[in-house]
Short mmCIF file of C-alpha atoms in Angstrom, two decimals:
data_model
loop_
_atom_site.label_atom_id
_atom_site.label_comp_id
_atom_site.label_asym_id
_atom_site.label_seq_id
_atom_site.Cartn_x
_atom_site.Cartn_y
_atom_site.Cartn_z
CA UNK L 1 -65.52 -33.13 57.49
CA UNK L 2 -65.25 -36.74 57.79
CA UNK L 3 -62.19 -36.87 59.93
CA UNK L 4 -64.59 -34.39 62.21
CA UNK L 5 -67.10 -36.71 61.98
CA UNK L 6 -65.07 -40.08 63.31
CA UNK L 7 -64.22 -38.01 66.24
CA UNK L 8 -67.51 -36.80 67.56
CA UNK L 9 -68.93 -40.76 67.68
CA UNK L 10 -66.96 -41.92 70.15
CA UNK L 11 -67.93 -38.74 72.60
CA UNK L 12 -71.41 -39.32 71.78
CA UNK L 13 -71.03 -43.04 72.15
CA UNK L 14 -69.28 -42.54 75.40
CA UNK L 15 -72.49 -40.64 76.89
CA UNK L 16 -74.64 -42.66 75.70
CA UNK L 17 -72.84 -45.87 76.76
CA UNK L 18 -72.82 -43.55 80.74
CA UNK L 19 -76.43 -42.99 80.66
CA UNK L 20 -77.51 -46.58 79.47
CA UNK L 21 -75.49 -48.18 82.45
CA UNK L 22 -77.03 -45.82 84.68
CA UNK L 23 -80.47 -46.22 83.77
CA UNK L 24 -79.53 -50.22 83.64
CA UNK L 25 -78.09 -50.17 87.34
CA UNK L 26 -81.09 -47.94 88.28
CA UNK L 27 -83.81 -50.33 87.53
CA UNK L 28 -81.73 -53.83 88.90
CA UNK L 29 -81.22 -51.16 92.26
CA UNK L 30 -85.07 -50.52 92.52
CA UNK L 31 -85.78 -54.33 91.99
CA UNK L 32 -83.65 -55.59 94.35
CA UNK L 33 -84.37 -52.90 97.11
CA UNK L 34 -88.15 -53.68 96.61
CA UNK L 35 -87.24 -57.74 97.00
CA UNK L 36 -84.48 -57.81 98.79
CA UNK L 37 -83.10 -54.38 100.85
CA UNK L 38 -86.82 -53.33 101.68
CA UNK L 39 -87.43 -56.34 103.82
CA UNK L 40 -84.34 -56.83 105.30
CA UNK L 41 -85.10 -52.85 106.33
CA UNK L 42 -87.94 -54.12 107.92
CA UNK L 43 -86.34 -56.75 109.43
CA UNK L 44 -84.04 -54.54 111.02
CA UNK L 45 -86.51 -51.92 112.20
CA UNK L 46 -89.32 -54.11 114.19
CA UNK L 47 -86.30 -55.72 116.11
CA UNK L 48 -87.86 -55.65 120.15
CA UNK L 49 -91.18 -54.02 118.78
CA UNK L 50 -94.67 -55.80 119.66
CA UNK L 51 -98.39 -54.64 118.44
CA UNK L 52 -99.43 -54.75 122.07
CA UNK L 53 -102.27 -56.64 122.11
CA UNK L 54 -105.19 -56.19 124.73
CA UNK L 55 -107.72 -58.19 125.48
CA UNK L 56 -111.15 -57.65 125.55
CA UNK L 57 -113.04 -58.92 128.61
CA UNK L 58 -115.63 -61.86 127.88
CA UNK L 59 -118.69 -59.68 128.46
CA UNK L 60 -117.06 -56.41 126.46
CA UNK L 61 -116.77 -58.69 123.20
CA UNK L 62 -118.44 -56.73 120.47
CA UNK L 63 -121.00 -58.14 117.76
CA UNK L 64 -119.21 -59.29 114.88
CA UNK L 65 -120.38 -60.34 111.45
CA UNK L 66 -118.83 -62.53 109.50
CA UNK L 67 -119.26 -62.01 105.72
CA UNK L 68 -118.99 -64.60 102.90
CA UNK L 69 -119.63 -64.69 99.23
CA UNK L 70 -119.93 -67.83 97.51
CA UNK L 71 -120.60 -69.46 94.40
CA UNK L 72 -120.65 -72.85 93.14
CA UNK L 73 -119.04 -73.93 96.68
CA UNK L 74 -120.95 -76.77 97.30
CA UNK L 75 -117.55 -78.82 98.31
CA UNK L 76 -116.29 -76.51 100.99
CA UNK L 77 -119.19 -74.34 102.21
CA UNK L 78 -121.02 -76.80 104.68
CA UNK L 79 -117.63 -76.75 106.71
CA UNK L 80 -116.67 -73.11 105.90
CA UNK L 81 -119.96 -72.64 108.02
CA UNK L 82 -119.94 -75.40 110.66
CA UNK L 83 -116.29 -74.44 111.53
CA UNK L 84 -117.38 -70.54 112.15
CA UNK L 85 -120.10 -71.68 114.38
CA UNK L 86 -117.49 -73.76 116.41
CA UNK L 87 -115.72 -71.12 117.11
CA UNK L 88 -114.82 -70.00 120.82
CA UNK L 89 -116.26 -66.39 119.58
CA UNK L 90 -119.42 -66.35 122.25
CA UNK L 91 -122.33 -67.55 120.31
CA UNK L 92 -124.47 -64.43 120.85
CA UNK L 93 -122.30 -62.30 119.80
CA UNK L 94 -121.40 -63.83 116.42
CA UNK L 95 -123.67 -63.68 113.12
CA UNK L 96 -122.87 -64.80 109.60
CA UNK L 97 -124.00 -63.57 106.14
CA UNK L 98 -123.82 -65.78 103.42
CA UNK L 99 -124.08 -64.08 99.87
CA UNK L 100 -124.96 -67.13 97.35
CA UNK L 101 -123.83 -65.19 94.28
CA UNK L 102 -126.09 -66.76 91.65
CA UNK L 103 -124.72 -70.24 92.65
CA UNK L 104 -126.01 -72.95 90.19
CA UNK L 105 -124.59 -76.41 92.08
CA UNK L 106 -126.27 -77.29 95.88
CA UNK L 107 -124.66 -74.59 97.70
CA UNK L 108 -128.02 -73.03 97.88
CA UNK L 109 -129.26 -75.95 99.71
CA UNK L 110 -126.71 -76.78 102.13
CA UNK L 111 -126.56 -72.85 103.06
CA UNK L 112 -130.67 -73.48 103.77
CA UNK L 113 -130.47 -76.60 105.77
CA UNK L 114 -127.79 -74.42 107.93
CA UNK L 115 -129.71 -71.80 108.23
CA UNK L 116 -132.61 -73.80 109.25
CA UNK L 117 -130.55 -75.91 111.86
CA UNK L 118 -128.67 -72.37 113.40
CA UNK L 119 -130.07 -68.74 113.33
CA UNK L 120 -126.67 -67.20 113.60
CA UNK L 121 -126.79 -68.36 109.87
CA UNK L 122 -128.33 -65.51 107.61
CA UNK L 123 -128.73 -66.30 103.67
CA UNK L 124 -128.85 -64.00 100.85
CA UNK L 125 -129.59 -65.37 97.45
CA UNK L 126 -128.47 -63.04 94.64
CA UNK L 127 -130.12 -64.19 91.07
CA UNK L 128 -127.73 -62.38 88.78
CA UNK L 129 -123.90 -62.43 89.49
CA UNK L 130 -121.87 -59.55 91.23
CA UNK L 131 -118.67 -60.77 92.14
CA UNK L 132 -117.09 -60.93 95.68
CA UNK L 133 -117.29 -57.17 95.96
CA UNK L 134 -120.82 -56.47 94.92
CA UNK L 135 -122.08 -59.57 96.80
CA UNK L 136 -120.08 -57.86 100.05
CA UNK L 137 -121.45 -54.37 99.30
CA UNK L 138 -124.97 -55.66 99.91
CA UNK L 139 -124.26 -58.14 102.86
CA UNK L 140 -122.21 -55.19 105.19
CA UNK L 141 -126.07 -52.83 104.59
CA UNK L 142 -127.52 -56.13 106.33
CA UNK L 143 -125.12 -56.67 109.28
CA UNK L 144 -125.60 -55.87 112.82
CA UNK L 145 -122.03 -56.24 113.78
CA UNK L 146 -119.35 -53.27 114.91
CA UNK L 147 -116.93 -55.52 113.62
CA UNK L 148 -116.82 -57.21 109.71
CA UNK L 149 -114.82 -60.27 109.00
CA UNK L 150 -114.55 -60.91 105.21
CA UNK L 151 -113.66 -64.34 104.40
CA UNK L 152 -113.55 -66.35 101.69
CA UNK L 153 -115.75 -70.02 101.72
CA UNK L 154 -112.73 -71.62 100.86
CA UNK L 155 -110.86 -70.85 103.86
CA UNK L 156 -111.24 -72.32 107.32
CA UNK L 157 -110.72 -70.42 110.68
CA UNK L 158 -109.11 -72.41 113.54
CA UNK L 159 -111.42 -72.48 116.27
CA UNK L 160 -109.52 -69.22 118.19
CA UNK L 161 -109.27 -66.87 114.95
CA UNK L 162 -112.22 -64.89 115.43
CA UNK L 163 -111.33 -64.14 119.14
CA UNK L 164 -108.12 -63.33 118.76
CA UNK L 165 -108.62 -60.75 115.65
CA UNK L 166 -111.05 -59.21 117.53
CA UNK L 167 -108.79 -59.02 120.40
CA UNK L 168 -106.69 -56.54 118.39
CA UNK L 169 -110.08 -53.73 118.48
CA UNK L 170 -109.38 -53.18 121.73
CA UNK L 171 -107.09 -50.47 120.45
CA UNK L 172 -108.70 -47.56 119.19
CA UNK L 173 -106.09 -47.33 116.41
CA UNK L 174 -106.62 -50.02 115.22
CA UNK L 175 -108.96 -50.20 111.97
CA UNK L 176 -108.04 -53.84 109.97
CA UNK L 177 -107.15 -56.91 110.74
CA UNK L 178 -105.90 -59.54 108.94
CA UNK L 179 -105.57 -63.24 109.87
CA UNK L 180 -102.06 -65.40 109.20
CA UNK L 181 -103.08 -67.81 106.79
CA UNK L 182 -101.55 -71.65 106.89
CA UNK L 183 -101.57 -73.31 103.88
CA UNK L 184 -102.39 -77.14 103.14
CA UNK L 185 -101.12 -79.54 100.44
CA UNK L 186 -97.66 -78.41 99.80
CA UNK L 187 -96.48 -80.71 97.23
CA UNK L 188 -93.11 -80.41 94.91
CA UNK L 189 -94.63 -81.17 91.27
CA UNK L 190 -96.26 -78.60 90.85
CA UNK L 191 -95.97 -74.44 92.30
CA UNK L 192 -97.44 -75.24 95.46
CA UNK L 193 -94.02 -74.99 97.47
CA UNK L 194 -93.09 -71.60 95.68
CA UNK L 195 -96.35 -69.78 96.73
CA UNK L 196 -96.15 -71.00 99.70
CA UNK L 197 -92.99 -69.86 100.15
CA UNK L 198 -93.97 -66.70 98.29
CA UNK L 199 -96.67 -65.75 100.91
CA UNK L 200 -95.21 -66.71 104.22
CA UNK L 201 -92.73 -64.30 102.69
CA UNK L 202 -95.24 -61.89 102.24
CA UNK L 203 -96.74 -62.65 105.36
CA UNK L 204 -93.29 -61.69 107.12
CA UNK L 205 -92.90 -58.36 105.56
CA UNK L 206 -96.54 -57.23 106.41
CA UNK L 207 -96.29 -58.84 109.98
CA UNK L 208 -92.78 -56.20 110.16
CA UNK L 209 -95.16 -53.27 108.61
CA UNK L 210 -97.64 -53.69 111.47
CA UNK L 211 -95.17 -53.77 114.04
CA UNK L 212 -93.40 -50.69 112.90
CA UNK L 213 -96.26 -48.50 111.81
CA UNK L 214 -99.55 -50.68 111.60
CA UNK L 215 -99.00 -50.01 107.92
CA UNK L 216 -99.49 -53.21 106.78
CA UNK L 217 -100.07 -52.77 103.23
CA UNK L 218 -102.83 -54.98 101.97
CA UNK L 219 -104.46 -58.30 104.04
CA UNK L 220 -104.38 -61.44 101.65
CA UNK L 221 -107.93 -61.45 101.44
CA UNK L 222 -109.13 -64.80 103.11
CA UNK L 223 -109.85 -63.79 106.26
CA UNK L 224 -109.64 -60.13 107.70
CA UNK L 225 -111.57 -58.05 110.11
CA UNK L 226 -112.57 -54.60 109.77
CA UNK L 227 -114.31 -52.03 111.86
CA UNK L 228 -117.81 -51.29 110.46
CA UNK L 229 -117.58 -47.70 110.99
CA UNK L 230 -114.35 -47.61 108.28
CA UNK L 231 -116.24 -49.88 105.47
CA UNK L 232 -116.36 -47.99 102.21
CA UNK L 233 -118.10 -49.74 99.39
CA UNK L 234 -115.92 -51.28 96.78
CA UNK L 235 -116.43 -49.94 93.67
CA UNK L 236 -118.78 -51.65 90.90
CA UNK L 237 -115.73 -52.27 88.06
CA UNK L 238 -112.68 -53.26 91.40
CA UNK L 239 -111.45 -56.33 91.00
CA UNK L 240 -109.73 -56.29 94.68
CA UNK L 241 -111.97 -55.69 97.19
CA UNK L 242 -109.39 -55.97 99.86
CA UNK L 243 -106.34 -53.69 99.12
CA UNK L 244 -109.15 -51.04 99.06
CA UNK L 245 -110.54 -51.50 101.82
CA UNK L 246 -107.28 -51.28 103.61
CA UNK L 247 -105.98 -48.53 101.80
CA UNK L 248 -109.07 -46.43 102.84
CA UNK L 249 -108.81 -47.26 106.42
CA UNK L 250 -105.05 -46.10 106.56
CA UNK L 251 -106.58 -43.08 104.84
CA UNK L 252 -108.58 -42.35 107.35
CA UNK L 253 -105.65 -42.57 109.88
CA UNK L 254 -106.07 -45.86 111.23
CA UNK L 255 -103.96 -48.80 111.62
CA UNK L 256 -103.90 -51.86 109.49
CA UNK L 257 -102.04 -55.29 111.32
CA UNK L 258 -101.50 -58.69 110.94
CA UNK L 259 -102.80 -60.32 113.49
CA UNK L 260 -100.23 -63.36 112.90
CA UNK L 261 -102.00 -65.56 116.02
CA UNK L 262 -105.12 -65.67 114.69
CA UNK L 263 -104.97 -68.75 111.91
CA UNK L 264 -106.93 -69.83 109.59
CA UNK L 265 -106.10 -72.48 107.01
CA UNK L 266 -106.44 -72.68 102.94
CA UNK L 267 -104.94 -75.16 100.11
CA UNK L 268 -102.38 -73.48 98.67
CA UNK L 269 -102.37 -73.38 94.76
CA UNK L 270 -100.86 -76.28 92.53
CA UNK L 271 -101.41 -74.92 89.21
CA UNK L 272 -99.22 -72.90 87.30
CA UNK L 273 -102.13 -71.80 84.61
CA UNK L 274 -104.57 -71.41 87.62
CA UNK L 275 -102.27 -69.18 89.67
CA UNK L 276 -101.37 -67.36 86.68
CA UNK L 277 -105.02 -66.66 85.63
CA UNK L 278 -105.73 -65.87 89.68
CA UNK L 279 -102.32 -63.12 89.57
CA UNK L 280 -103.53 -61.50 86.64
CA UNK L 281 -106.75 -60.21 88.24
CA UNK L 282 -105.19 -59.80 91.15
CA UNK L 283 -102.74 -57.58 89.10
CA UNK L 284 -105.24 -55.53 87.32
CA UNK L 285 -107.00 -54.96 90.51
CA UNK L 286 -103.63 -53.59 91.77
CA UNK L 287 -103.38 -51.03 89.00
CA UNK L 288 -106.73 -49.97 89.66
CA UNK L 289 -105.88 -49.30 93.42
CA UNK L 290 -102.40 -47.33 92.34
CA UNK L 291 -104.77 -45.22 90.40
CA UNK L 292 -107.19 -44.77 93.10
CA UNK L 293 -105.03 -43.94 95.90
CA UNK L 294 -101.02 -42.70 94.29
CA UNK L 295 -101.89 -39.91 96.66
CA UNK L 296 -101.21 -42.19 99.46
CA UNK L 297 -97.75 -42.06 98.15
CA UNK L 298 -97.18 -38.63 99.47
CA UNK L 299 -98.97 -39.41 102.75
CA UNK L 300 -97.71 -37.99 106.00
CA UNK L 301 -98.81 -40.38 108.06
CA UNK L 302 -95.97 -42.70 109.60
CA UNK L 303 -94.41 -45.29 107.25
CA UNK L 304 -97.22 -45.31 104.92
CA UNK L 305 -95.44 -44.00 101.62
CA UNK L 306 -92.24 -45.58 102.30
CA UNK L 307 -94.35 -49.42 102.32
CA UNK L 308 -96.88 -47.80 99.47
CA UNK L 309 -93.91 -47.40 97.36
CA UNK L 310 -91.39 -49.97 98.34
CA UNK L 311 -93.32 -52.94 98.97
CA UNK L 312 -96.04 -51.88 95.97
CA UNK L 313 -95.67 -49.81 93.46
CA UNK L 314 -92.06 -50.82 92.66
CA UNK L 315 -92.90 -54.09 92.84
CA UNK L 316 -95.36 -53.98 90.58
CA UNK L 317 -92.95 -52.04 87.98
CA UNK L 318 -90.63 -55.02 87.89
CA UNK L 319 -91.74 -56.27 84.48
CA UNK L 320 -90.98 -53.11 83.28
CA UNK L 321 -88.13 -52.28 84.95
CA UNK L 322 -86.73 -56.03 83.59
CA UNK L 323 -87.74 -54.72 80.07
CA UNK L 324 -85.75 -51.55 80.54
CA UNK L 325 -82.61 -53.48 81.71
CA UNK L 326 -83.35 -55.91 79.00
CA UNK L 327 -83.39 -52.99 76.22
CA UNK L 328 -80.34 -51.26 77.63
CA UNK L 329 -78.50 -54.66 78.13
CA UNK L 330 -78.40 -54.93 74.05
CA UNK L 331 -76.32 -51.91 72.70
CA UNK L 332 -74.44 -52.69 76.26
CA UNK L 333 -73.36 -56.00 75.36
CA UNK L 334 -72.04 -54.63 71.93
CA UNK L 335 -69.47 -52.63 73.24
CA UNK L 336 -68.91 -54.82 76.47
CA UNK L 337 -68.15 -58.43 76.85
CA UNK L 338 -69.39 -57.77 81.03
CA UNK L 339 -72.77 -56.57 79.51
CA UNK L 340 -73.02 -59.63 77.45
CA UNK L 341 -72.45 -61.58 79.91
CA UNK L 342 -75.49 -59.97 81.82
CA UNK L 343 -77.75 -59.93 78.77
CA UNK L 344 -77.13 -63.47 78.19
CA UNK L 345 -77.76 -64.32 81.97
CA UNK L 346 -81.29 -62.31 81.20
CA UNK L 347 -82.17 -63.95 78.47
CA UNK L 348 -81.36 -67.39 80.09
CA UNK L 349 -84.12 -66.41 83.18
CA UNK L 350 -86.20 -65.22 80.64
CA UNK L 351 -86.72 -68.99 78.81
CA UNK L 352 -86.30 -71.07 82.34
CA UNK L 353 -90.24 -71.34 82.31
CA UNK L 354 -90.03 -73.26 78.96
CA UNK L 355 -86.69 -75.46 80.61
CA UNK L 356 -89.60 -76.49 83.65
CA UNK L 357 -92.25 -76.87 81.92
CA UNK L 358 -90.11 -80.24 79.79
CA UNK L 359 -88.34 -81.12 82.70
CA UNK L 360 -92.06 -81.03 84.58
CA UNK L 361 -93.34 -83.44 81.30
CA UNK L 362 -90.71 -85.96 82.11
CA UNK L 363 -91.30 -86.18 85.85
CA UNK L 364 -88.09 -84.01 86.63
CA UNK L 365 -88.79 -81.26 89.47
CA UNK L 366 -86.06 -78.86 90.12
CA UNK L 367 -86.52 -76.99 93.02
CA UNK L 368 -84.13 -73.51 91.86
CA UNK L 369 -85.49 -73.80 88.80
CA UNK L 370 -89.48 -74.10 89.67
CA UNK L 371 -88.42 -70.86 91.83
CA UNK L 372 -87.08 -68.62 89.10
CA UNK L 373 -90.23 -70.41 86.47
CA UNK L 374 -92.63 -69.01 89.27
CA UNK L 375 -90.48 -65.82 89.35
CA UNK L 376 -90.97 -64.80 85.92
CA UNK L 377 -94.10 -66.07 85.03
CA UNK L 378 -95.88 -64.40 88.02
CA UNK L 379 -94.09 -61.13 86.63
CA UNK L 380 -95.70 -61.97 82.91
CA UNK L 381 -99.22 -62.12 85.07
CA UNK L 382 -98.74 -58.91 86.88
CA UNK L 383 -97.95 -57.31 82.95
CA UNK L 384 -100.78 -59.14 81.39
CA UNK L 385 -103.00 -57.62 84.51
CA UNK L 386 -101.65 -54.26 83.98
CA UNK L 387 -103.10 -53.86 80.22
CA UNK L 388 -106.22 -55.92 81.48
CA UNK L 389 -106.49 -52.92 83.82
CA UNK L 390 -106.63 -50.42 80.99
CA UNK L 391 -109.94 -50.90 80.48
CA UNK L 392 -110.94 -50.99 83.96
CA UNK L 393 -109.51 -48.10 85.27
CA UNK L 394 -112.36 -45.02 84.65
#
């Protein structure tokens, strides 16, 4: 019995050493093709290809409103305004809506004396808070405009950003637009460089979406446009407004673009804690959205799975997918000196956030390093935001 024994352990530890490796090579494939092979896909497939712009004529401009939520903005929102009213948008055909959600500092007051000084300027003074979304909600039920541009105060539009998203309306198709957004005080000692790098990176990929099939999946959320007639109200408990907005539109069949002319500008983040506090509600607002629409992943309209899935929903499985690899790295490793190898290397990424952060106390900034720190702890947001989520969700 015990001679039978001995033999049937290393059949069974044969499978199971066969399925462990394939589940391990399974999840570093999906990670890789989501960060690496998807784009270069992309890359490949908008070769030659152009969103075909038209242009409107000066007199067939439409009405467009330009919504804004703010609170506590008292630094920024004087030339947030003052730089939308300078635009080369014709004057009578541009209005904007400032929500003041419960602001306590002098925003209220420097939104009045605007107000006062231009007409264009509409205030709305909210007395108990309602977030970005709520405080939007209520503003697009007071615009006149056939076309919505939701910005953030914080965010300034170059003076030819509002003409040339509209520009893109011309098309019928065409149901969201989003802005390319330039960021402002790059600096090396803190993350600054890596999202910056992150997001024109980002920027890229959705710029390749729109040019293959105006499936751009998601506008940053600092400055897009979007036809009036597609607005759905954002849900009460949503904690990104924007990624549903622009999965309804491509819902409905119409196209979503980056509209990588029309610039506006933004300080990028400097602040590891900051960013990873901002990613984290970001994140759980992503899980909320997967729940919402994972019908979109069986879609048949043109390219809009294959980004849903690819660009999305695998990359926000990563941190799972790591702890999978991680898991089925261990018994690995015990029976192969290659798997150890690769469980050691994981465990070495895994701690490089803790390397940065004392090399970053004694004034030492290492560029590889800060971009596999920013790597991993923006994956530890995106987990944190998925159990954050939880509660969110119905």
């Amino acid at each position: 019995e015990m001679c039978i024994r001995d033999r049937a352990e290393p059949v069974l530890s044969s499978a199971g050493m066969i399925i462990l490796q394939v589940i391990f090579w399974l999840c570093v494939f999906l990670i890789l093709f989501s960060y690496v092979l998807f784009p270069a896909i992309l890359q490949v497939l908008a070769r030659g290809k152009s969103l075909g712009e038209s242009r409107f004529l000066p007199e067939e401009l439409p009405l467009i409103s330009v919504l804004i939520a703010a609170y506590n903005e008292e630094e920024i929102i004087g030339e947030k305004i003052e730089s939308t009213l300078r635009s080369s948008y014709p004057a009578g055909r541009l209005e904007i809506l400032v929500g003041s959600d419960a602001s306590t500092d002098r925003t209220n007051r420097i939104l009045e004396r605007l107000g006062d000084r231009d007409t264009r300027v509409r205030l709305f003074l909210f007395e108990n808070r309602s977030g970005k979304p709520g405080v939007i909600n209520q503003l697009v039920k007071e615009s006149r405009g056939e076309i919505l541009v939701i910005t953030d105060a914080n965010v300034i539009p170059d003076k030819e950003a509002l003409i040339r998203m509209a520009g893109f309306f011309k098309d019928p198709r065409t149901g969201l637009v989003d802005s390319r957004m330039v960021h402002t005080r790059v600096s090396k000692d803190g993350i600054s460089l890596q999202e910056s790098f992150y997001i024109s990176r980002e920027v890229k990929i959705k710029h390749h979406e729109s040019l293959i099939w105006g499936a751009m999946m998601g506008p940053f959320g600092g400055c897009y446009a979007v036809r009036k007639s597609l607005y759905s109200p954002v849900p009460d408990n949503f904690l990104v407004d924007d990624f549903f907005i622009n999965m309804t539109v491509l819902k409905a069949g119409y196209r979503c673009i980056t509209g990588m002319d029309a610039k506006v500008y933004e300080d990028v983040s400097n602040s590891l804690g900051e960013e990873f506090r901002r990613k984290k509600r970001i994140s759980a607002g992503n899980f909320q959205n997967l729940s919402r629409f994972r019908s979109m992943l069986f879609s048949p309209l043109p390219g809009v799975s294959f980004c849903f899935l690819s660009h999305k929903v695998i990359r926000w499985m990563v941190p799972f997918l790591v702890m999978v690899t991680l898991g089925a790295s261990i018994p690995l490793a015990a029976h192969s000196s290659f798997y150890l190898v690769l469980l050691l290397l994981q465990l070495l990424v895994l701690v490089i956030p803790l390397i940065d952060l004392f090399l970053r106390k004694i004034k030492i900034h290492h560029l590889t390093l800060r971009f596999i720190s920013h790597f991993v702890v923006m994956n530890m947001a995106l987990l944190a935001g998925f159990f954050r989520s939880v509660s969110y969700t119905h």
